[in-house]
GROMACS .gro file of C-alpha atoms in nm:
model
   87
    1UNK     CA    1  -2.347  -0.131  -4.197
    2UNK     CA    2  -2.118  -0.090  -4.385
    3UNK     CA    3  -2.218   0.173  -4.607
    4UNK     CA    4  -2.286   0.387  -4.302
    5UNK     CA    5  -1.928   0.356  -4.188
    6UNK     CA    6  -1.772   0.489  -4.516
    7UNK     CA    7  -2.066   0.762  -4.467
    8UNK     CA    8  -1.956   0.886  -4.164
    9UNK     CA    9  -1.585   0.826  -4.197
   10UNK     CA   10  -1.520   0.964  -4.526
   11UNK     CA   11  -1.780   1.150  -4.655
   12UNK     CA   12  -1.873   1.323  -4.364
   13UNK     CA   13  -1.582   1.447  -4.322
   14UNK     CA   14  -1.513   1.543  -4.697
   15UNK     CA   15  -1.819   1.747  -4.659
   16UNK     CA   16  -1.749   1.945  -4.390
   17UNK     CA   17  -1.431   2.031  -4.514
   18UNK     CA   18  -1.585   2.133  -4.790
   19UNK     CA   19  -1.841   2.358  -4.683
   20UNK     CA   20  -1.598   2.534  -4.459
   21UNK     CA   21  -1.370   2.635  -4.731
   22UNK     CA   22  -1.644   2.679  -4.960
   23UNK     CA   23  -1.763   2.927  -4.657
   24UNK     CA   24  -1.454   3.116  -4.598
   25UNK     CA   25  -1.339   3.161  -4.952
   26UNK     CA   26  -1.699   3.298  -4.993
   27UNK     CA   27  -1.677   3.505  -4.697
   28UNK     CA   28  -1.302   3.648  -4.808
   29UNK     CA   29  -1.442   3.725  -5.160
   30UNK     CA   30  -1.779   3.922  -5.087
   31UNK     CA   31  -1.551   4.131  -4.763
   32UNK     CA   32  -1.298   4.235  -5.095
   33UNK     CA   33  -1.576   4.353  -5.307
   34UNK     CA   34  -1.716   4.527  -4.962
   35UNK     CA   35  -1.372   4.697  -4.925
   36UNK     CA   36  -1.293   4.772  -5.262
   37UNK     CA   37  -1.688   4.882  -5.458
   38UNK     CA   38  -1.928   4.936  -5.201
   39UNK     CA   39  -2.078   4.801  -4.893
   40UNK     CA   40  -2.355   4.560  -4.963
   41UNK     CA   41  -2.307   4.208  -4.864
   42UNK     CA   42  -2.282   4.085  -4.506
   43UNK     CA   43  -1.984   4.056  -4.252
   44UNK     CA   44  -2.084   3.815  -4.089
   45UNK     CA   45  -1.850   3.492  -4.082
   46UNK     CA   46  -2.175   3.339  -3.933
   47UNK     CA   47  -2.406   3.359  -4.233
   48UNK     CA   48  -2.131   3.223  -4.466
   49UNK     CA   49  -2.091   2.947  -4.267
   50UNK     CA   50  -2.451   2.810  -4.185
   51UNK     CA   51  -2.476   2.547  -4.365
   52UNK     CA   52  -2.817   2.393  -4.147
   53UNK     CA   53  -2.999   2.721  -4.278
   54UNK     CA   54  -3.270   2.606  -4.514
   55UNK     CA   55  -3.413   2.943  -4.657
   56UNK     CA   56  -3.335   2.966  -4.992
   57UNK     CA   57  -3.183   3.315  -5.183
   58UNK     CA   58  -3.325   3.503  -5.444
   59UNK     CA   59  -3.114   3.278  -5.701
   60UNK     CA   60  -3.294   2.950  -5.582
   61UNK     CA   61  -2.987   2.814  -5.386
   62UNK     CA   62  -2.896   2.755  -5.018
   63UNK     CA   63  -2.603   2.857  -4.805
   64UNK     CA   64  -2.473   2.492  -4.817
   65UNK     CA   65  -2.529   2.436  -5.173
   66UNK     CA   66  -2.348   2.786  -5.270
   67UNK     CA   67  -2.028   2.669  -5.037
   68UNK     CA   68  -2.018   2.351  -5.164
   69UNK     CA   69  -1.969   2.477  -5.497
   70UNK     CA   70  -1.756   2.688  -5.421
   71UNK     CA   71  -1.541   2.487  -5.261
   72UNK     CA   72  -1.559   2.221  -5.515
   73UNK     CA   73  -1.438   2.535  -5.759
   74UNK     CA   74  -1.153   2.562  -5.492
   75UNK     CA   75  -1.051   2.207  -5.478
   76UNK     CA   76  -1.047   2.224  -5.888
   77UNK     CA   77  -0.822   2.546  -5.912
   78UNK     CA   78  -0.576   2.400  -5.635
   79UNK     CA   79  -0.559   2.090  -5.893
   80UNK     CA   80  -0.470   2.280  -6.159
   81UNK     CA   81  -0.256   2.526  -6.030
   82UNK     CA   82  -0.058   2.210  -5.910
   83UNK     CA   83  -0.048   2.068  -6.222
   84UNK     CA   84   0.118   2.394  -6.393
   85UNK     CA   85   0.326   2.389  -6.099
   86UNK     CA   86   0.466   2.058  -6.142
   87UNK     CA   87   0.467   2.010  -6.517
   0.00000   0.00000   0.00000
């Protein structure tokens, strides 16, 4: 019981979060190397962001799994960039 309370009130939600940056920070990225080299990875916010999608890339990895480390990456690099900030 009460492992499935800090589940779904704190992981849950750290996950999501997450994923969603992970997703848009992905989605930002790839649409500046559309703009600026050529035009070969999607537009769609939609395909960044579907993180239920099972199929797996060419590099072994799922949507989920690439936005979750990406927004882990995030989450590190805001860190750090506070910590130059501040000290």
């Amino acid at each position: 019981m009460f492992s499935f309370l800090i589940d779904h009130i704190i992981f849950q939600p750290i996950r999501k979060f997450t994923l969603g940056m992970g997703g848009l920070f992905r989605w930002s990225f790839f649409q500046l190397l559309n703009v600026s080299i050529e035009e070969k990875y999607p537009k769609s916010l939609e395909y960044y962001w579907d993180n239920n999608s099972e199929i797996i890339d060419k590099n072994g990895f799922t949507t989920a799994q690439k936005n979750l480390f990406a927004g882990f990456m995030l989450f590190i690099c805001f860190i750090i960039l506070i910590e130059k900030i501040e000290g």
